[in-house]
Tab-separated table of N, CA and C in Angstrom:
chain	number	residue	atom	x	y	z
A	22	ARG	N	-51.508	-36.540	-87.449
A	22	ARG	CA	-50.445	-37.138	-88.239
A	22	ARG	C	-51.034	-37.674	-89.530
A	23	SER	N	-50.631	-37.088	-90.574
A	23	SER	CA	-51.209	-37.465	-91.857
A	23	SER	C	-50.185	-38.205	-92.706
A	24	THR	N	-50.686	-38.799	-93.772
A	24	THR	CA	-49.801	-39.472	-94.709
A	24	THR	C	-49.585	-38.555	-95.897
A	25	ARG	N	-48.435	-38.659	-96.504
A	25	ARG	CA	-48.167	-37.929	-97.732
A	25	ARG	C	-48.644	-38.817	-98.864
A	26	GLU	N	-49.431	-38.291	-99.738
A	26	GLU	CA	-50.030	-39.102	-100.787
A	26	GLU	C	-49.577	-38.651	-102.167
A	27	VAL	N	-49.297	-39.614	-103.013
A	27	VAL	CA	-49.055	-39.357	-104.424
A	27	VAL	C	-50.356	-39.712	-105.121
A	28	THR	N	-50.837	-38.854	-105.987
A	28	THR	CA	-52.114	-39.062	-106.649
A	28	THR	C	-52.179	-40.422	-107.326
A	29	LEU	N	-53.285	-41.091	-107.114
A	29	LEU	CA	-53.508	-42.377	-107.765
A	29	LEU	C	-53.599	-42.169	-109.265
A	30	PHE	N	-53.027	-43.092	-109.963
A	30	PHE	CA	-53.070	-43.097	-111.416
A	30	PHE	C	-52.536	-41.798	-112.020
A	31	PRO	N	-51.304	-41.425	-111.654
A	31	PRO	CA	-50.720	-40.267	-112.315
A	31	PRO	C	-50.509	-40.550	-113.801
A	32	TYR	N	-50.579	-41.820	-114.157
A	32	TYR	CA	-50.403	-42.249	-115.541
A	32	TYR	C	-51.740	-42.769	-116.073
A	33	THR	N	-52.814	-41.998	-115.891
A	33	THR	CA	-54.161	-42.465	-116.213
A	33	THR	C	-54.273	-42.996	-117.639
A	34	THR	N	-53.783	-42.276	-118.607
A	34	THR	CA	-53.886	-42.715	-120.002
A	34	THR	C	-53.131	-44.017	-120.211
A	35	LEU	N	-51.921	-44.091	-119.675
A	35	LEU	CA	-51.124	-45.314	-119.783
A	35	LEU	C	-51.841	-46.485	-119.118
A	36	PHE	N	-52.370	-46.262	-117.916
A	36	PHE	CA	-53.081	-47.325	-117.211
A	36	PHE	C	-54.300	-47.785	-118.008
A	37	ARG	N	-55.124	-46.859	-118.434
A	37	ARG	CA	-56.363	-47.233	-119.138
A	37	ARG	C	-56.067	-48.009	-120.418
A	38	SER	N	-55.007	-47.648	-121.119
A	38	SER	CA	-54.686	-48.357	-122.357
A	38	SER	C	-54.083	-49.737	-122.088
A	39	ASN	N	-53.603	-49.963	-120.866
A	39	ASN	CA	-52.963	-51.242	-120.548
A	39	ASN	C	-53.724	-52.101	-119.531
A	40	ALA	N	-54.871	-51.638	-119.056
A	40	ALA	CA	-55.608	-52.365	-118.010
A	40	ALA	C	-55.905	-53.806	-118.424
A	41	SER	N	-56.379	-54.018	-119.618
A	41	SER	CA	-56.686	-55.379	-120.072
A	41	SER	C	-55.422	-56.234	-120.155
A	42	ARG	N	-54.328	-55.619	-120.578
A	42	ARG	CA	-53.054	-56.342	-120.655
A	42	ARG	C	-52.573	-56.736	-119.254
A	43	TYR	N	-52.734	-55.824	-118.278
A	43	TYR	CA	-52.356	-56.145	-116.902
A	43	TYR	C	-53.188	-57.316	-116.375
A	44	ALA	N	-54.491	-57.256	-116.608
A	44	ALA	CA	-55.380	-58.329	-116.138
A	44	ALA	C	-55.012	-59.660	-116.800
A	45	GLN	N	-54.715	-59.616	-118.069
A	45	GLN	CA	-54.325	-60.841	-118.783
A	45	GLN	C	-53.006	-61.387	-118.237
A	46	ALA	N	-52.067	-60.518	-117.923
A	46	ALA	CA	-50.771	-60.955	-117.373
A	46	ALA	C	-50.953	-61.637	-116.022
A	47	VAL	N	-51.791	-61.049	-115.158
A	47	VAL	CA	-52.043	-61.659	-113.839
A	47	VAL	C	-52.729	-63.001	-114.015
A	48	HIS	N	-53.725	-63.039	-114.890
A	48	HIS	CA	-54.471	-64.285	-115.092
A	48	HIS	C	-53.580	-65.381	-115.680
A	49	SER	N	-52.748	-65.045	-116.638
A	49	SER	CA	-51.896	-66.076	-117.248
A	49	SER	C	-50.841	-66.583	-116.262
A	50	LYS	N	-50.376	-65.728	-115.352
A	50	LYS	CA	-49.385	-66.144	-114.355
A	50	LYS	C	-50.028	-66.997	-113.257
A	51	SER	N	-51.249	-66.616	-112.849
A	51	SER	CA	-51.865	-67.250	-111.680
A	51	SER	C	-52.968	-68.243	-112.020
A	52	ASN	N	-53.588	-68.073	-113.184
A	52	ASN	CA	-54.795	-68.819	-113.515
A	52	ASN	C	-55.865	-68.572	-112.444
A	53	GLY	N	-55.806	-67.359	-111.885
A	53	GLY	CA	-56.744	-66.955	-110.831
A	53	GLY	C	-57.723	-65.935	-111.362
A	54	LEU	N	-57.725	-64.765	-110.775
A	54	LEU	CA	-58.648	-63.703	-111.164
A	54	LEU	C	-58.359	-63.236	-112.586
A	55	ASP	N	-59.427	-62.931	-113.331
A	55	ASP	CA	-59.227	-62.477	-114.709
A	55	ASP	C	-59.416	-60.970	-114.875
A	56	ASN	N	-59.662	-60.260	-113.759
A	56	ASN	CA	-59.846	-58.811	-113.838
A	56	ASN	C	-58.915	-58.041	-112.900
A	57	CYS	N	-57.888	-58.690	-112.400
A	57	CYS	CA	-56.951	-58.069	-111.460
A	57	CYS	C	-55.841	-57.343	-112.221
A	58	ILE	N	-55.678	-56.052	-111.925
A	58	ILE	CA	-54.684	-55.254	-112.652
A	58	ILE	C	-53.454	-54.912	-111.817
A	59	GLY	N	-53.466	-55.288	-110.541
A	59	GLY	CA	-52.322	-54.954	-109.703
A	59	GLY	C	-52.510	-55.401	-108.272
A	60	PHE	N	-51.546	-55.025	-107.449
A	60	PHE	CA	-51.489	-55.533	-106.086
A	60	PHE	C	-51.212	-54.396	-105.114
A	61	ILE	N	-51.826	-54.465	-103.955
A	61	ILE	CA	-51.626	-53.476	-102.911
A	61	ILE	C	-50.960	-54.144	-101.720
A	62	ASP	N	-50.012	-53.441	-101.116
A	62	ASP	CA	-49.385	-53.965	-99.905
A	62	ASP	C	-48.703	-52.833	-99.159
A	63	GLY	N	-48.544	-53.046	-97.872
A	63	GLY	CA	-47.820	-52.122	-97.026
A	63	GLY	C	-46.492	-52.732	-96.633
A	64	THR	N	-45.546	-51.886	-96.286
A	64	THR	CA	-44.254	-52.367	-95.832
A	64	THR	C	-43.805	-51.572	-94.622
A	65	VAL	N	-42.962	-52.194	-93.849
A	65	VAL	CA	-42.414	-51.595	-92.638
A	65	VAL	C	-40.944	-51.267	-92.904
A	66	LEU	N	-40.584	-50.013	-92.703
A	66	LEU	CA	-39.209	-49.569	-92.875
A	66	LEU	C	-38.638	-49.250	-91.498
A	67	GLY	N	-37.668	-50.043	-91.066
A	67	GLY	CA	-37.074	-49.860	-89.753
A	67	GLY	C	-36.348	-48.536	-89.624
A	68	ILE	N	-36.445	-47.936	-88.437
A	68	ILE	CA	-35.745	-46.687	-88.132
A	68	ILE	C	-34.977	-46.864	-86.830
A	69	ALA	N	-34.071	-45.938	-86.560
A	69	ALA	CA	-33.356	-45.956	-85.284
A	69	ALA	C	-34.341	-45.669	-84.153
A	70	ARG	N	-34.075	-46.221	-83.001
A	70	ARG	CA	-34.953	-46.017	-81.851
A	70	ARG	C	-35.001	-44.528	-81.496
A	71	PRO	N	-36.210	-43.945	-81.525
A	71	PRO	CA	-36.323	-42.520	-81.193
A	71	PRO	C	-35.995	-42.269	-79.723
A	72	GLY	N	-35.452	-41.096	-79.418
A	72	GLY	CA	-35.108	-40.760	-78.045
A	72	GLY	C	-36.316	-40.417	-77.192
A	73	ASP	N	-37.321	-39.832	-77.786
A	73	ASP	CA	-38.526	-39.421	-77.072
A	73	ASP	C	-39.436	-40.622	-76.796
A	74	GLN	N	-39.912	-40.778	-75.551
A	74	GLN	CA	-40.751	-41.923	-75.161
A	74	GLN	C	-42.052	-41.995	-75.958
A	75	ASP	N	-42.707	-40.842	-76.175
A	75	ASP	CA	-43.978	-40.842	-76.915
A	75	ASP	C	-43.770	-41.284	-78.366
A	76	ILE	N	-42.688	-40.821	-78.966
A	76	ILE	CA	-42.402	-41.214	-80.349
A	76	ILE	C	-42.030	-42.691	-80.407
A	77	GLN	N	-41.316	-43.187	-79.409
A	77	GLN	CA	-40.981	-44.613	-79.363
A	77	GLN	C	-42.252	-45.458	-79.396
A	78	ARG	N	-43.245	-45.046	-78.623
A	78	ARG	CA	-44.493	-45.803	-78.530
A	78	ARG	C	-45.212	-45.874	-79.872
A	79	VAL	N	-45.332	-44.746	-80.560
A	79	VAL	CA	-46.078	-44.754	-81.828
A	79	VAL	C	-45.278	-45.352	-82.974
A	80	ALA	N	-43.959	-45.327	-82.866
A	80	ALA	CA	-43.126	-45.861	-83.949
A	80	ALA	C	-42.877	-47.357	-83.813
A	81	TYR	N	-43.142	-47.921	-82.641
A	81	TYR	CA	-42.811	-49.337	-82.439
A	81	TYR	C	-43.829	-50.251	-83.115
A	82	ASN	N	-43.326	-51.144	-83.953
A	82	ASN	CA	-44.166	-52.125	-84.632
A	82	ASN	C	-44.010	-53.452	-83.902
A	83	GLY	N	-45.036	-53.856	-83.166
A	83	GLY	CA	-44.974	-55.078	-82.379
A	83	GLY	C	-44.837	-56.334	-83.217
A	84	HIS	N	-45.421	-56.325	-84.403
A	84	HIS	CA	-45.340	-57.503	-85.273
A	84	HIS	C	-43.901	-57.743	-85.726
A	85	LYS	N	-43.230	-56.683	-86.160
A	85	LYS	CA	-41.847	-56.797	-86.639
A	85	LYS	C	-40.825	-56.607	-85.516
A	86	ARG	N	-41.320	-56.160	-84.348
A	86	ARG	CA	-40.475	-55.926	-83.164
A	86	ARG	C	-39.328	-54.964	-83.424
A	87	LYS	N	-39.703	-53.816	-84.007
A	87	LYS	CA	-38.720	-52.766	-84.232
A	87	LYS	C	-39.452	-51.439	-84.384
A	88	HIS	N	-38.716	-50.357	-84.228
A	88	HIS	CA	-39.258	-49.035	-84.475
A	88	HIS	C	-39.258	-48.830	-85.982
A	89	ALA	N	-40.349	-48.244	-86.488
A	89	ALA	CA	-40.493	-48.216	-87.939
A	89	ALA	C	-41.458	-47.148	-88.416
A	90	LEU	N	-41.434	-46.943	-89.716
A	90	LEU	CA	-42.438	-46.183	-90.450
A	90	LEU	C	-43.058	-47.153	-91.446
A	91	LYS	N	-44.330	-46.921	-91.796
A	91	LYS	CA	-45.005	-47.789	-92.767
A	91	LYS	C	-45.330	-47.012	-94.029
A	92	PHE	N	-45.271	-47.726	-95.141
A	92	PHE	CA	-45.598	-47.188	-96.453
A	92	PHE	C	-46.502	-48.192	-97.169
A	93	GLN	N	-47.210	-47.718	-98.196
A	93	GLN	CA	-48.112	-48.577	-98.975
A	93	GLN	C	-47.980	-48.233	-100.452
A	94	VAL	N	-48.050	-49.256	-101.306
A	94	VAL	CA	-48.049	-49.026	-102.749
A	94	VAL	C	-49.089	-49.909	-103.431
A	95	ILE	N	-49.514	-49.447	-104.589
A	95	ILE	CA	-50.292	-50.269	-105.521
A	95	ILE	C	-49.418	-50.371	-106.762
A	96	LEU	N	-49.174	-51.601	-107.179
A	96	LEU	CA	-48.220	-51.874	-108.244
A	96	LEU	C	-48.862	-52.735	-109.326
A	97	THR	N	-48.596	-52.416	-110.589
A	97	THR	CA	-49.074	-53.245	-111.696
A	97	THR	C	-48.096	-54.402	-111.906
A	98	PRO	N	-48.471	-55.408	-112.693
A	98	PRO	CA	-47.582	-56.554	-112.927
A	98	PRO	C	-46.243	-56.186	-113.565
A	99	ASP	N	-46.191	-55.066	-114.291
A	99	ASP	CA	-44.932	-54.670	-114.921
A	99	ASP	C	-44.116	-53.700	-114.067
A	100	GLY	N	-44.558	-53.451	-112.836
A	100	GLY	CA	-43.787	-52.633	-111.910
A	100	GLY	C	-44.154	-51.163	-111.854
A	101	LEU	N	-45.184	-50.728	-112.573
A	101	LEU	CA	-45.634	-49.344	-112.526
A	101	LEU	C	-46.317	-49.079	-111.188
A	102	ILE	N	-45.869	-48.073	-110.462
A	102	ILE	CA	-46.488	-47.726	-109.184
A	102	ILE	C	-47.662	-46.800	-109.468
A	103	LEU	N	-48.876	-47.298	-109.223
A	103	LEU	CA	-50.079	-46.511	-109.453
A	103	LEU	C	-50.366	-45.585	-108.286
A	104	HIS	N	-49.903	-45.945	-107.101
A	104	HIS	CA	-50.202	-45.154	-105.908
A	104	HIS	C	-49.161	-45.471	-104.840
A	105	SER	N	-48.784	-44.457	-104.097
A	105	SER	CA	-47.970	-44.699	-102.907
A	105	SER	C	-48.454	-43.769	-101.807
A	106	ALA	N	-48.380	-44.243	-100.579
A	106	ALA	CA	-48.808	-43.452	-99.430
A	106	ALA	C	-47.864	-43.720	-98.272
A	107	GLY	N	-47.748	-42.743	-97.403
A	107	GLY	CA	-46.916	-42.868	-96.229
A	107	GLY	C	-45.958	-41.703	-96.173
A	108	PRO	N	-45.172	-41.621	-95.139
A	108	PRO	CA	-45.086	-42.593	-94.050
A	108	PRO	C	-46.190	-42.384	-93.016
A	109	ILE	N	-46.397	-43.423	-92.233
A	109	ILE	CA	-47.322	-43.419	-91.115
A	109	ILE	C	-46.602	-44.104	-89.954
A	110	GLU	N	-47.086	-43.914	-88.753
A	110	GLU	CA	-46.457	-44.509	-87.579
A	110	GLU	C	-46.338	-46.018	-87.749
A	111	GLY	N	-45.229	-46.560	-87.290
A	111	GLY	CA	-44.957	-47.985	-87.441
A	111	GLY	C	-45.941	-48.900	-86.756
A	112	ARG	N	-46.639	-48.431	-85.745
A	112	ARG	CA	-47.574	-49.288	-85.018
A	112	ARG	C	-48.901	-49.485	-85.754
A	113	ARG	N	-49.135	-48.714	-86.789
A	113	ARG	CA	-50.420	-48.761	-87.499
A	113	ARG	C	-50.526	-49.974	-88.416
A	114	HIS	N	-51.764	-50.382	-88.626
A	114	HIS	CA	-52.101	-51.528	-89.472
A	114	HIS	C	-52.195	-51.078	-90.930
A	115	ASP	N	-52.022	-52.008	-91.870
A	115	ASP	CA	-52.134	-51.694	-93.295
A	115	ASP	C	-53.469	-51.024	-93.623
A	116	TRP	N	-54.545	-51.490	-92.989
A	116	TRP	CA	-55.867	-50.940	-93.284
A	116	TRP	C	-55.954	-49.479	-92.833
A	117	THR	N	-55.300	-49.120	-91.743
A	117	THR	CA	-55.284	-47.733	-91.284
A	117	THR	C	-54.609	-46.856	-92.332
A	118	LEU	N	-53.504	-47.309	-92.858
A	118	LEU	CA	-52.802	-46.557	-93.896
A	118	LEU	C	-53.678	-46.426	-95.138
A	119	TYR	N	-54.356	-47.491	-95.510
A	119	TYR	CA	-55.268	-47.464	-96.651
A	119	TYR	C	-56.335	-46.387	-96.440
A	120	CYS	N	-56.966	-46.393	-95.279
A	120	CYS	CA	-58.037	-45.428	-95.001
A	120	CYS	C	-57.523	-43.998	-94.978
A	121	ARG	N	-56.388	-43.778	-94.353
A	121	ARG	CA	-55.821	-42.428	-94.268
A	121	ARG	C	-55.326	-41.919	-95.617
A	122	SER	N	-55.009	-42.805	-96.521
A	122	SER	CA	-54.479	-42.370	-97.818
A	122	SER	C	-55.556	-41.741	-98.697
A	123	GLY	N	-56.827	-41.988	-98.397
A	123	GLY	CA	-57.906	-41.433	-99.197
A	123	GLY	C	-58.064	-42.082	-100.559
A	124	ILE	N	-57.540	-43.265	-100.701
A	124	ILE	CA	-57.508	-43.927	-101.996
A	124	ILE	C	-58.837	-44.592	-102.389
A	125	ASP	N	-59.690	-44.850	-101.431
A	125	ASP	CA	-60.913	-45.615	-101.669
A	125	ASP	C	-61.749	-45.054	-102.822
A	126	SER	N	-62.067	-43.773	-102.787
A	126	SER	CA	-62.903	-43.188	-103.841
A	126	SER	C	-62.163	-43.152	-105.180
A	127	GLN	N	-60.850	-42.978	-105.137
A	127	GLN	CA	-60.078	-42.950	-106.375
A	127	GLN	C	-60.075	-44.317	-107.056
A	128	LEU	N	-60.001	-45.370	-106.264
A	128	LEU	CA	-60.047	-46.716	-106.840
A	128	LEU	C	-61.391	-46.952	-107.505
A	129	GLU	N	-62.441	-46.586	-106.807
A	129	GLU	CA	-63.785	-46.810	-107.330
A	129	GLU	C	-63.969	-46.151	-108.693
A	130	GLU	N	-63.487	-44.930	-108.838
A	130	GLU	CA	-63.705	-44.234	-110.106
A	130	GLU	C	-62.708	-44.620	-111.199
A	131	ASN	N	-61.533	-45.114	-110.842
A	131	ASN	CA	-60.509	-45.404	-111.847
A	131	ASN	C	-60.413	-46.863	-112.275
A	132	LEU	N	-61.039	-47.767	-111.540
A	132	LEU	CA	-60.927	-49.182	-111.913
A	132	LEU	C	-62.073	-49.680	-112.791
A	133	MET	N	-62.931	-48.780	-113.215
A	133	MET	CA	-63.941	-49.110	-114.219
A	133	MET	C	-63.418	-48.552	-115.539
A	134	VAL	N	-63.018	-49.448	-116.443
A	134	VAL	CA	-62.422	-49.033	-117.709
A	134	VAL	C	-63.178	-49.710	-118.851
A	135	ASN	N	-63.730	-48.909	-119.732
A	135	ASN	CA	-64.481	-49.419	-120.896
A	135	ASN	C	-65.545	-50.433	-120.492
A	136	GLY	N	-66.241	-50.149	-119.408
A	136	GLY	CA	-67.327	-51.013	-118.949
A	136	GLY	C	-66.881	-52.262	-118.200
A	137	ILE	N	-65.607	-52.420	-117.954
A	137	ILE	CA	-65.092	-53.587	-117.231
A	137	ILE	C	-64.648	-53.147	-115.837
A	138	GLN	N	-65.140	-53.850	-114.815
A	138	GLN	CA	-64.741	-53.557	-113.439
A	138	GLN	C	-63.465	-54.324	-113.119
A	139	PHE	N	-62.344	-53.609	-113.089
A	139	PHE	CA	-61.073	-54.214	-112.711
A	139	PHE	C	-60.911	-54.136	-111.203
A	140	CYS	N	-59.947	-54.872	-110.674
A	140	CYS	CA	-59.723	-54.855	-109.229
A	140	CYS	C	-58.233	-54.918	-108.936
A	141	ILE	N	-57.901	-54.622	-107.689
A	141	ILE	CA	-56.558	-54.858	-107.191
A	141	ILE	C	-56.666	-55.993	-106.180
A	142	TYR	N	-55.538	-56.582	-105.832
A	142	TYR	CA	-55.522	-57.729	-104.937
A	142	TYR	C	-54.618	-57.433	-103.755
A	143	GLY	N	-55.120	-57.731	-102.560
A	143	GLY	CA	-54.346	-57.481	-101.354
A	143	GLY	C	-54.313	-58.681	-100.434
A	144	ASP	N	-53.415	-58.632	-99.470
A	144	ASP	CA	-53.312	-59.714	-98.493
A	144	ASP	C	-54.359	-59.531	-97.394
A	145	SER	N	-54.242	-60.292	-96.323
A	145	SER	CA	-55.245	-60.279	-95.264
A	145	SER	C	-55.250	-58.988	-94.453
A	146	GLY	N	-54.324	-58.073	-94.707
A	146	GLY	CA	-54.317	-56.778	-94.042
A	146	GLY	C	-55.349	-55.816	-94.611
A	147	TYR	N	-56.027	-56.216	-95.664
A	147	TYR	CA	-57.005	-55.360	-96.334
A	147	TYR	C	-58.380	-55.989	-96.287
A	148	ASN	N	-59.402	-55.166	-96.534
A	148	ASN	CA	-60.794	-55.620	-96.510
A	148	ASN	C	-61.335	-55.746	-97.928
A	149	LEU	N	-62.223	-56.677	-98.113
A	149	LEU	CA	-62.872	-56.898	-99.401
A	149	LEU	C	-63.688	-55.669	-99.781
A	150	ARG	N	-63.524	-55.219	-101.012
A	150	ARG	CA	-64.248	-54.079	-101.563
A	150	ARG	C	-64.707	-54.485	-102.964
A	151	PRO	N	-65.638	-53.723	-103.579
A	151	PRO	CA	-66.064	-54.055	-104.945
A	151	PRO	C	-64.902	-54.039	-105.945
A	152	TYR	N	-63.851	-53.291	-105.668
A	152	TYR	CA	-62.714	-53.144	-106.561
A	152	TYR	C	-61.426	-53.661	-105.920
A	153	MET	N	-61.557	-54.431	-104.837
A	153	MET	CA	-60.391	-55.031	-104.192
A	153	MET	C	-60.728	-56.437	-103.717
A	154	GLU	N	-59.984	-57.389	-104.251
A	154	GLU	CA	-60.095	-58.769	-103.797
A	154	GLU	C	-58.991	-59.003	-102.774
A	155	VAL	N	-59.267	-59.863	-101.807
A	155	VAL	CA	-58.271	-60.165	-100.782
A	155	VAL	C	-58.166	-61.673	-100.593
A	156	THR	N	-57.086	-62.065	-99.950
A	156	THR	CA	-56.840	-63.466	-99.644
A	156	THR	C	-57.986	-64.031	-98.809
A	157	TYR	N	-58.454	-65.234	-99.159
A	157	TYR	CA	-59.439	-65.913	-98.318
A	157	TYR	C	-58.768	-66.279	-96.998
A	158	GLN	N	-59.512	-66.124	-95.889
A	158	GLN	CA	-58.959	-66.395	-94.571
A	158	GLN	C	-59.806	-67.431	-93.844
A	159	GLY	N	-59.183	-68.090	-92.895
A	159	GLY	CA	-59.902	-69.043	-92.064
A	159	GLY	C	-59.359	-70.448	-92.208
A	160	SER	N	-59.839	-71.317	-91.345
A	160	SER	CA	-59.348	-72.693	-91.353
A	160	SER	C	-60.263	-73.635	-92.132
A	161	ASN	N	-61.449	-73.186	-92.484
A	161	ASN	CA	-62.408	-74.037	-93.205
A	161	ASN	C	-62.569	-73.590	-94.648
A	162	LEU	N	-61.466	-73.370	-95.338
A	162	LEU	CA	-61.533	-72.937	-96.727
A	162	LEU	C	-61.803	-74.124	-97.639
A	163	SER	N	-62.554	-73.844	-98.701
A	163	SER	CA	-62.785	-74.880	-99.697
A	163	SER	C	-61.498	-75.095	-100.489
A	164	GLU	N	-61.437	-76.169	-101.220
A	164	GLU	CA	-60.261	-76.439	-102.050
A	164	GLU	C	-60.086	-75.342	-103.104
A	165	GLU	N	-61.202	-74.853	-103.637
A	165	GLU	CA	-61.159	-73.784	-104.634
A	165	GLU	C	-60.577	-72.498	-104.033
A	166	GLN	N	-60.974	-72.168	-102.797
A	166	GLN	CA	-60.452	-70.972	-102.130
A	166	GLN	C	-58.955	-71.113	-101.844
A	167	ARG	N	-58.537	-72.269	-101.359
A	167	ARG	CA	-57.112	-72.515	-101.106
A	167	ARG	C	-56.304	-72.407	-102.395
A	168	SER	N	-56.868	-72.951	-103.449
A	168	SER	CA	-56.199	-72.932	-104.743
A	168	SER	C	-56.040	-71.502	-105.261
A	169	LEU	N	-57.086	-70.685	-105.118
A	169	LEU	CA	-57.006	-69.297	-105.566
A	169	LEU	C	-55.985	-68.523	-104.732
A	170	ASN	N	-55.964	-68.728	-103.415
A	170	ASN	CA	-54.973	-68.069	-102.561
A	170	ASN	C	-53.559	-68.386	-103.028
A	171	LYS	N	-53.310	-69.640	-103.296
A	171	LYS	CA	-51.979	-70.073	-103.716
A	171	LYS	C	-51.623	-69.483	-105.085
A	172	ALA	N	-52.585	-69.512	-106.002
A	172	ALA	CA	-52.345	-68.989	-107.349
A	172	ALA	C	-52.070	-67.494	-107.322
A	173	MET	N	-52.836	-66.756	-106.552
A	173	MET	CA	-52.658	-65.306	-106.504
A	173	MET	C	-51.389	-64.915	-105.750
A	174	ALA	N	-50.954	-65.732	-104.803
A	174	ALA	CA	-49.708	-65.447	-104.082
A	174	ALA	C	-48.525	-65.436	-105.044
A	175	ALA	N	-48.558	-66.291	-106.035
A	175	ALA	CA	-47.469	-66.352	-107.022
A	175	ALA	C	-47.389	-65.056	-107.832
A	176	SER	N	-48.522	-64.423	-108.095
A	176	SER	CA	-48.528	-63.156	-108.829
A	176	SER	C	-48.275	-61.967	-107.913
A	177	ARG	N	-48.808	-62.030	-106.699
A	177	ARG	CA	-48.717	-60.913	-105.754
A	177	ARG	C	-47.280	-60.634	-105.315
A	178	ILE	N	-46.404	-61.569	-105.517
A	178	ILE	CA	-45.014	-61.401	-105.096
A	178	ILE	C	-44.366	-60.183	-105.762
A	179	THR	N	-44.901	-59.730	-106.900
A	179	THR	CA	-44.319	-58.563	-107.575
A	179	THR	C	-44.331	-57.325	-106.690
A	180	VAL	N	-45.361	-57.169	-105.849
A	180	VAL	CA	-45.409	-56.005	-104.968
A	180	VAL	C	-44.327	-56.102	-103.890
A	181	GLU	N	-44.009	-57.298	-103.464
A	181	GLU	CA	-42.924	-57.494	-102.488
A	181	GLU	C	-41.568	-57.157	-103.101
A	182	TRP	N	-41.391	-57.509	-104.359
A	182	TRP	CA	-40.133	-57.213	-105.036
A	182	TRP	C	-39.887	-55.703	-105.085
A	183	ASN	N	-40.963	-54.933	-105.231
A	183	ASN	CA	-40.839	-53.480	-105.275
A	183	ASN	C	-40.226	-52.939	-103.995
A	184	PHE	N	-40.585	-53.523	-102.863
A	184	PHE	CA	-40.070	-53.045	-101.576
A	184	PHE	C	-38.605	-53.417	-101.447
């Protein structure tokens, strides 16, 4: 079972000419990261309960408690979709969709623009990468870490609006 993928950065020229503007927009909104150009997130789209038992099992999302398909997007602050992947079985985790989408190598090569390493920002469903920052997790966070989480959440909401 594979995911259908739309090529990352189908608007490469547009993205490269606006990367600094995207980073500045995120920074001015959040006062957080100064090199973040967009946000990654997965979403669960509910479906009718499948009749087949095997399909019911793979489509059931225990977190949302419904049968579903999952999708993922990377979105810039102005709403440009840089990447979309899916659908994938509803029971799968965001990180599984990320890995199956094959986006990792594309991010690495496309987020270095004019000698500046840009990044995307994701929630706790994603893993820290050189080109992906994620929410700090745990109960013993410093005040600075808590502050950055809160600041970036205010900017990251744009990816939720897309869904």
